[in-house]
XYZ file of C-alpha atoms in Angstrom:
522
model
C -0.606 13.633 0.355
C -1.149 10.274 -1.326
C 1.556 7.611 -1.225
C 3.563 7.157 -4.359
C 3.276 3.540 -5.798
C 6.525 3.734 -7.870
C 8.566 4.944 -5.033
C 7.258 2.300 -2.658
C 7.742 -0.330 -5.223
C 11.241 0.577 -5.568
C 11.793 0.008 -1.792
C 10.238 -3.506 -2.237
C 7.393 -2.796 0.043
C 4.358 -3.419 -2.207
C 3.982 -7.238 -1.807
C 0.395 -6.933 -1.378
C -0.214 -5.432 -4.823
C 2.772 -6.706 -6.881
C 3.922 -10.219 -6.942
C 7.686 -9.590 -7.356
C 9.843 -6.484 -6.493
C 12.981 -5.061 -8.309
C 14.967 -6.993 -5.770
C 13.503 -10.347 -7.098
C 15.359 -10.509 -10.439
C 17.032 -13.786 -9.691
C 13.743 -15.373 -8.642
C 12.152 -14.010 -11.927
C 14.955 -15.476 -13.863
C 14.561 -18.979 -12.343
C 10.748 -19.065 -13.355
C 9.965 -20.974 -16.450
C 7.245 -20.914 -19.220
C 7.630 -24.488 -20.740
C 4.174 -24.556 -22.364
C 4.569 -21.594 -24.582
C 5.037 -22.203 -28.382
C 8.225 -20.331 -28.938
C 8.700 -21.621 -32.623
C 5.258 -20.137 -33.396
C 6.182 -16.905 -31.853
C 9.490 -16.600 -33.628
C 7.743 -17.573 -36.948
C 5.211 -14.747 -36.445
C 7.894 -12.160 -35.566
C 9.954 -13.437 -38.668
C 6.834 -12.794 -40.856
C 6.264 -9.288 -39.217
C 10.018 -8.128 -39.603
C 9.984 -9.532 -43.295
C 6.914 -7.258 -43.906
C 8.527 -4.461 -42.105
C 11.724 -4.618 -44.240
C 13.911 -5.180 -41.271
C 14.702 -9.042 -41.456
C 18.328 -9.551 -41.466
C 20.976 -11.656 -40.131
C 20.843 -9.903 -36.790
C 17.115 -10.299 -36.394
C 17.450 -14.041 -37.563
C 20.017 -14.461 -34.742
C 17.719 -13.118 -32.209
C 14.736 -15.176 -33.418
C 16.906 -18.268 -33.134
C 17.661 -17.384 -29.443
C 13.850 -16.721 -28.913
C 13.165 -20.257 -30.364
C 15.092 -21.946 -27.603
C 12.902 -23.970 -25.335
C 14.140 -21.986 -22.216
C 14.050 -18.703 -23.787
C 12.798 -15.548 -21.786
C 11.990 -12.078 -22.721
C 12.556 -8.552 -21.428
C 9.695 -6.769 -22.896
C 9.012 -2.873 -22.929
C 6.832 -0.713 -25.018
C 5.306 2.530 -25.967
C 2.912 4.314 -28.151
C 4.056 4.891 -31.766
C 4.962 8.549 -31.303
C 6.189 10.776 -34.091
C 9.936 10.347 -34.987
C 10.088 8.039 -31.809
C 8.205 10.579 -29.641
C 9.707 11.723 -26.402
C 13.152 10.542 -25.441
C 11.935 8.083 -22.778
C 10.515 6.031 -25.640
C 14.045 5.228 -26.756
C 15.326 5.049 -23.115
C 12.966 2.228 -22.371
C 14.075 0.259 -25.222
C 17.563 0.802 -24.491
C 16.930 -0.338 -20.803
C 15.197 -3.505 -21.961
C 18.105 -4.370 -24.236
C 20.696 -3.625 -21.646
C 18.839 -5.841 -19.149
C 18.475 -8.716 -21.629
C 22.237 -8.555 -22.270
C 22.851 -8.811 -18.466
C 20.626 -11.876 -18.086
C 21.142 -13.730 -21.282
C 22.974 -17.147 -21.248
C 23.487 -19.853 -23.705
C 21.324 -22.268 -21.707
C 18.564 -19.776 -21.078
C 18.665 -17.124 -23.836
C 17.070 -13.730 -22.971
C 15.858 -11.506 -25.803
C 14.672 -7.744 -25.594
C 11.272 -7.048 -27.349
C 9.689 -3.633 -27.866
C 5.959 -3.697 -28.210
C 4.868 -1.063 -30.359
C 1.333 -0.027 -28.970
C -0.170 0.285 -32.344
C -3.718 -0.705 -31.101
C -3.861 2.549 -29.171
C -6.162 5.237 -30.557
C -5.220 8.259 -28.709
C -3.936 10.636 -31.573
C -3.054 13.514 -29.403
C -0.560 11.334 -27.643
C 1.434 10.270 -30.743
C 1.127 13.245 -33.232
C 3.814 15.585 -32.029
C 7.670 15.808 -31.633
C 9.674 18.435 -29.879
C 13.354 19.164 -30.841
C 15.987 21.890 -29.922
C 18.587 22.976 -32.315
C 22.058 24.738 -31.846
C 20.332 28.118 -32.075
C 18.335 27.347 -28.945
C 15.250 27.255 -31.258
C 12.589 24.870 -30.047
C 10.836 23.080 -32.963
C 7.539 21.429 -32.382
C 5.904 19.425 -35.247
C 2.316 18.241 -34.973
C 0.773 15.958 -37.690
C -2.989 15.691 -38.287
C -3.238 12.110 -37.142
C -6.913 10.990 -37.174
C -8.563 10.635 -33.808
C -10.243 7.556 -32.522
C -8.527 5.124 -35.019
C -5.775 2.579 -33.996
C -2.676 4.086 -34.917
C -1.788 0.826 -36.625
C -4.375 1.535 -39.141
C -3.042 4.944 -40.019
C -1.184 5.263 -43.419
C 1.867 7.327 -43.517
C 1.194 10.369 -45.851
C 3.533 12.152 -48.357
C 2.686 15.524 -46.869
C 3.914 14.266 -43.503
C 7.247 13.391 -45.117
C 7.385 16.904 -46.510
C 6.695 18.435 -43.068
C 9.358 16.371 -41.326
C 11.944 17.262 -44.023
C 11.082 20.913 -43.906
C 11.669 20.718 -40.014
C 15.039 19.110 -40.695
C 16.100 21.878 -43.181
C 15.199 24.514 -40.589
C 17.112 22.688 -37.765
C 20.305 24.183 -36.918
C 22.982 21.366 -36.650
C 26.233 20.071 -38.193
C 25.467 19.137 -41.874
C 26.978 15.597 -41.556
C 24.809 14.750 -38.339
C 21.704 16.222 -39.916
C 22.253 14.088 -43.087
C 22.665 11.049 -41.102
C 19.452 11.627 -39.054
C 17.551 12.432 -42.349
C 18.877 9.129 -43.926
C 17.419 7.316 -40.719
C 14.114 8.951 -41.140
C 13.894 8.370 -44.892
C 14.773 4.624 -44.539
C 12.000 4.346 -41.778
C 9.416 5.894 -44.107
C 10.400 4.009 -47.262
C 11.012 0.771 -45.421
C 13.243 -0.427 -48.241
C 10.304 -1.142 -50.423
C 8.388 -2.827 -47.551
C 4.569 -3.148 -48.246
C 3.943 -1.749 -44.657
C 3.748 2.020 -44.841
C 1.804 2.941 -41.753
C 2.401 5.534 -38.957
C 3.345 2.854 -36.542
C 5.739 1.132 -39.056
C 7.698 4.385 -39.349
C 8.112 4.351 -35.513
C 8.957 0.624 -35.460
C 11.765 0.975 -38.116
C 13.196 3.971 -36.238
C 13.317 2.255 -32.888
C 14.703 -0.922 -34.822
C 17.337 1.182 -36.438
C 18.422 2.741 -33.104
C 18.238 -0.419 -30.930
C 18.413 -3.594 -33.020
C 22.260 -3.570 -32.789
C 21.958 -3.759 -28.996
C 19.775 -6.922 -29.362
C 16.156 -5.625 -29.517
C 13.316 -7.092 -31.554
C 10.324 -4.804 -32.410
C 6.839 -6.307 -32.264
C 3.510 -4.859 -33.613
C 0.411 -6.634 -32.072
C -1.488 -5.367 -35.124
C 0.341 -7.649 -37.505
C -2.006 -10.445 -38.525
C 0.436 -13.264 -37.645
C 1.031 -11.916 -34.141
C -2.593 -10.961 -33.553
C -3.653 -14.603 -34.309
C -1.448 -15.827 -31.515
C -3.044 -13.455 -29.065
C -6.600 -14.409 -30.045
C -7.029 -17.301 -27.551
C -6.423 -14.774 -24.764
C -9.079 -12.397 -25.954
C -11.576 -15.390 -26.447
C -10.831 -16.255 -22.926
C -11.630 -12.710 -21.682
C -14.972 -12.917 -23.557
C -16.042 -15.829 -21.411
C -15.937 -13.801 -18.235
C -15.954 -10.238 -19.690
C -16.332 -8.471 -16.227
C -14.222 -10.486 -13.944
C -10.861 -8.761 -14.765
C -12.722 -5.372 -14.297
C -14.112 -6.480 -10.909
C -10.560 -7.519 -9.835
C -9.100 -4.172 -11.044
C -11.705 -2.303 -9.035
C -11.159 -4.448 -5.842
C -7.408 -3.599 -6.162
C -8.311 0.036 -6.550
C -10.212 -0.006 -3.367
C -7.454 -1.670 -1.467
C -4.927 0.936 -2.758
C -7.179 3.756 -1.723
C -7.450 2.279 1.780
C -3.600 1.944 1.881
C -3.194 5.696 0.989
C -2.518 5.385 -2.700
C -4.557 7.016 -5.669
C -5.473 4.254 -8.197
C -4.566 4.822 -11.779
C -7.231 2.567 -13.293
C -10.942 2.563 -12.662
C -13.493 0.291 -14.268
C -17.045 1.597 -14.143
C -19.835 -0.847 -13.943
C -20.407 -2.806 -16.982
C -17.054 -1.778 -18.671
C -14.974 -4.740 -19.982
C -11.250 -4.563 -20.700
C -11.899 -4.950 -24.449
C -12.179 -2.702 -27.362
C -13.685 -3.474 -30.645
C -12.692 -1.745 -33.881
C -16.028 -1.037 -35.716
C -16.912 -0.659 -39.396
C -16.357 2.946 -39.357
C -12.826 2.392 -38.284
C -13.203 3.849 -34.729
C -12.009 1.782 -31.788
C -14.729 1.712 -29.103
C -14.922 0.191 -25.449
C -17.215 -2.957 -25.077
C -19.682 -2.989 -22.388
C -21.436 -6.015 -20.981
C -24.832 -6.134 -19.147
C -24.730 -9.773 -18.248
C -26.312 -11.001 -21.522
C -25.198 -8.612 -24.280
C -22.126 -6.751 -25.315
C -22.365 -3.267 -26.677
C -20.606 0.006 -27.656
C -21.944 3.465 -28.060
C -23.118 2.497 -31.483
C -24.462 -1.216 -31.495
C -24.875 -4.435 -29.648
C -23.027 -7.729 -30.056
C -23.501 -11.300 -28.992
C -20.652 -13.243 -27.781
C -20.836 -15.514 -30.834
C -20.574 -12.437 -33.007
C -17.503 -11.271 -31.254
C -15.813 -14.693 -31.487
C -16.669 -14.764 -35.107
C -15.032 -11.236 -35.668
C -11.995 -12.446 -33.641
C -11.571 -15.441 -35.935
C -12.182 -13.471 -39.062
C -9.892 -10.637 -38.147
C -8.158 -10.839 -34.720
C -6.803 -7.312 -35.139
C -10.174 -5.727 -34.612
C -10.664 -6.902 -30.977
C -8.106 -5.496 -28.717
C -7.247 -5.187 -24.921
C -7.788 -2.079 -22.793
C -4.995 -0.929 -20.433
C -6.197 -3.190 -17.710
C -5.836 -6.340 -19.834
C -2.948 -5.451 -22.301
C -0.124 -6.659 -19.939
C -1.591 -10.068 -19.505
C -2.317 -10.485 -23.072
C 1.350 -9.540 -23.907
C 2.610 -11.937 -21.351
C 0.267 -14.767 -22.785
C 2.048 -14.226 -26.102
C 5.593 -13.817 -24.777
C 7.770 -15.804 -22.194
C 8.210 -12.693 -20.208
C 10.903 -12.584 -17.461
C 10.680 -8.808 -16.779
C 8.574 -5.758 -18.064
C 10.389 -2.547 -18.195
C 7.943 0.152 -17.248
C 7.667 3.815 -16.185
C 6.241 5.077 -12.983
C 2.630 5.333 -14.344
C 2.911 1.698 -15.532
C 4.058 0.501 -12.222
C 0.928 2.217 -10.646
C -1.237 0.360 -13.265
C 0.623 -2.856 -12.551
C -0.403 -2.567 -8.862
C -4.003 -3.184 -9.898
C -3.222 -6.206 -12.334
C -1.785 -8.924 -10.195
C -5.122 -10.782 -9.840
C -5.926 -10.417 -13.711
C -2.985 -12.764 -14.635
C -4.488 -15.868 -13.201
C -7.627 -15.490 -15.302
C -5.330 -16.488 -18.177
C -3.288 -19.060 -16.371
C -0.423 -16.700 -15.704
C 1.463 -15.014 -12.924
C 2.451 -11.320 -13.105
C 6.032 -10.943 -14.154
C 8.685 -8.713 -12.554
C 8.180 -4.935 -13.279
C 11.650 -3.388 -13.915
C 11.781 0.486 -13.404
C 12.763 1.876 -16.743
C 16.265 3.473 -17.405
C 15.923 7.318 -17.102
C 18.379 9.838 -18.499
C 18.511 13.556 -18.457
C 20.860 14.680 -21.233
C 23.181 17.609 -20.517
C 24.640 19.183 -23.540
C 28.053 20.844 -22.978
C 26.768 24.331 -22.575
C 24.183 23.378 -20.074
C 26.542 21.095 -18.175
C 28.955 24.028 -17.806
C 26.090 26.201 -16.555
C 24.971 23.721 -13.996
C 28.397 23.370 -12.584
C 28.651 27.154 -12.246
C 25.075 27.013 -10.444
C 26.274 24.150 -8.271
C 23.025 22.394 -9.167
C 21.595 19.388 -10.706
C 19.184 19.081 -13.671
C 16.604 17.705 -11.307
C 16.983 20.652 -8.998
C 16.555 22.944 -11.959
C 13.430 21.094 -13.160
C 11.995 21.429 -9.843
C 12.643 25.161 -9.359
C 14.551 26.848 -12.189
C 14.008 30.436 -10.982
C 15.002 29.551 -7.538
C 18.189 27.597 -8.541
C 19.325 30.529 -10.780
C 18.380 33.253 -8.313
C 20.146 31.612 -5.231
C 23.312 31.128 -7.451
C 23.232 34.749 -8.478
C 22.833 35.802 -4.920
C 25.788 33.744 -3.786
C 27.868 35.284 -6.478
C 26.884 38.651 -5.356
C 27.370 37.986 -1.723
C 23.624 38.500 -1.020
C 22.786 36.137 1.693
C 19.186 37.174 2.207
C 17.884 34.295 0.018
C 20.341 31.538 1.315
C 18.847 28.483 3.000
C 21.193 29.108 5.927
C 19.512 32.370 6.744
C 16.173 30.695 7.088
C 17.682 27.951 9.277
C 19.312 30.463 11.504
C 16.111 32.437 11.786
C 14.291 29.092 12.780
C 17.058 28.313 15.336
C 16.818 31.870 16.768
C 12.999 31.611 16.974
C 13.333 28.126 18.863
C 15.833 29.705 21.368
C 13.409 32.603 21.825
C 10.496 30.324 22.498
C 12.599 28.375 25.061
C 13.567 31.732 26.719
C 9.979 32.886 26.737
C 8.779 29.649 28.325
C 11.165 30.116 31.260
C 9.693 33.582 31.853
C 6.153 32.763 31.256
C 4.890 29.350 30.155
C 1.528 30.737 29.071
C 3.327 32.540 26.106
C 4.584 29.315 24.511
C 1.476 28.546 22.444
C 1.545 32.036 20.963
C 5.230 32.112 20.319
C 4.977 28.763 18.548
C 2.018 29.988 16.277
C 4.143 33.109 15.471
C 7.041 30.832 14.485
C 4.793 28.717 12.264
C 3.549 31.835 10.478
C 6.767 33.708 10.332
C 9.077 30.954 8.685
C 6.862 30.111 5.652
C 6.224 33.955 4.991
C 10.120 34.387 5.102
C 10.616 31.472 2.851
C 8.053 32.840 0.449
C 9.886 36.255 0.417
C 13.148 34.538 -0.322
C 11.632 32.658 -3.243
C 10.299 35.880 -4.581
C 13.656 37.577 -4.303
C 15.400 34.650 -5.937
C 12.931 34.548 -8.755
C 13.181 38.291 -9.458
C 17.069 37.953 -9.579
C 16.653 34.983 -12.048
C 14.410 37.027 -14.251
C 16.538 40.060 -14.274
C 19.506 37.949 -15.179
C 17.415 36.130 -17.924
C 16.746 39.488 -19.555
C 20.559 40.147 -19.708
C 21.971 36.742 -20.578
C 19.020 34.403 -21.256
C 20.333 31.828 -18.856
C 16.919 30.986 -17.398
C 15.401 30.682 -20.892
C 18.366 28.323 -21.897
C 17.818 26.089 -18.809
C 14.131 25.800 -19.429
C 14.466 25.028 -23.108
C 16.931 22.186 -22.398
C 15.623 20.674 -19.193
C 11.944 21.826 -19.029
C 10.960 22.135 -22.782
C 7.393 23.435 -23.105
C 7.235 23.232 -19.236
C 7.709 19.378 -19.272
C 10.714 17.401 -17.845
C 13.120 16.776 -20.676
C 12.870 13.086 -21.317
C 8.957 13.294 -21.443
C 9.003 16.101 -24.123
C 12.248 16.210 -26.061
C 12.769 13.870 -28.992
C 15.936 11.722 -28.762
C 16.873 12.557 -32.299
C 17.560 16.054 -31.013
C 20.823 14.856 -29.640
C 21.755 12.681 -32.734
C 21.218 15.718 -34.854
C 23.598 17.998 -32.884
C 26.117 15.292 -31.566
C 26.180 12.373 -34.070
C 26.069 8.806 -32.786
C 27.729 9.704 -29.348
C 24.555 9.997 -27.236
C 23.390 6.804 -28.587
C 26.748 5.009 -27.636
C 26.612 6.544 -24.330
C 23.025 5.452 -23.785
C 23.864 1.699 -24.625
C 26.854 1.835 -22.334
C 24.646 2.528 -19.248
C 23.654 0.119 -16.646
C 20.263 -1.285 -17.283
C 18.781 0.369 -14.063
C 20.450 3.783 -14.590
C 18.676 6.905 -13.389
C 20.370 10.143 -13.696
C 22.149 12.762 -15.731
C 24.479 12.035 -18.655
C 26.825 14.857 -19.971
C 27.197 14.423 -23.841
C 30.977 14.113 -24.289
């Protein structure tokens, strides 16, 4: 089995691949970025928030902090999913805000920033939202977002508003909570008359509405004022268009040698740049040593630089370059990321020096599994955690039912007793005839997995039978494994506001920045 990058990183054992570890927070805090033009950054963000319709006294206060010559940023980000997408999209922003609060001082202000990944063109990743109502009905809404187009170019449609409001009308929840969430969504869509009415803008306003009170600024790299500030980093990349790819591939080889599975691969000739072409499609740039090209046409470096000068939103970074471009724009102290992004980061340490930077600290994101009261009661009865249920829902329920019925056949202790008895038997046989030890050991190795398999089958059968009677297994799966996916990677955070009001948001923002675990909604 391959080694896990995120798990090793949390232990602080990946120094070869990542410059800093989670234990290096104070070292990261002590580093400085004196050369960055914070005034220009704050001005561009002010223009973006004005266009977004979210520029208020709270945002102005955050921009003032950001303008301080010693300011730093805790940044996180996610693709612009429907109605904020999976719950972890909100959890990441909350974690960034909480970490910024922890690190902020008057002499060295720290501001949280949420990078809205509007340059991404993977429609399937952003087009759906899953919510679970009080009747245990799982609602999944999917909009027809066009494929291949940067989501920052996609205009929000009136028919999408109708589909979202229809879902809310069908959603069983207390009327006052449903009305409050509907108001949030309608404000995000209308933008209080803002000229920005795109798909990514709706996402940005929802994140802003939820997390701006905690001290978080949203940032859309497709906004012209912000894209202009990132243009120098992209122009630099055009000077050596394959070097970053070569360094990513070299890191991939080192990771493979160390027993890890690399997350990024850069085939020969692939750059870390995309260009948005005349048909609106975003395509990867390749370079053959002389000419750049996509699947549709060729470009010279001069043509791409002219395009970057005329409209810097049309040349955008790939996953292997985006963090470095982000950190060329921001005075980043820490980057709040999930396990997959940590694995990406393990290949990017040597990309940063190409842009005169050092890789910042990667901070593992806050992670919450929400337990609604009925599920919390059921888990207590089962003597199980949500994580155990997510790993083996039928086994957890089946073993609990067996305990209640006094049926010890599926208990772990029975298997352990059998293993101990077989060990004693092998020892006894060895004393009688040492030549039997090998055969006895092979029998033990075959017997224990087969008995364990039978135990799992019996527990699953009990769970399915109980589910037919009471629906307990179905309930656990809907809450903790909706559509077969762990809760925070599938369930939309608004689910909990619809059913429980603002309580889950208050509980989220009361957690520690590095929290990982279960939270019972009170």
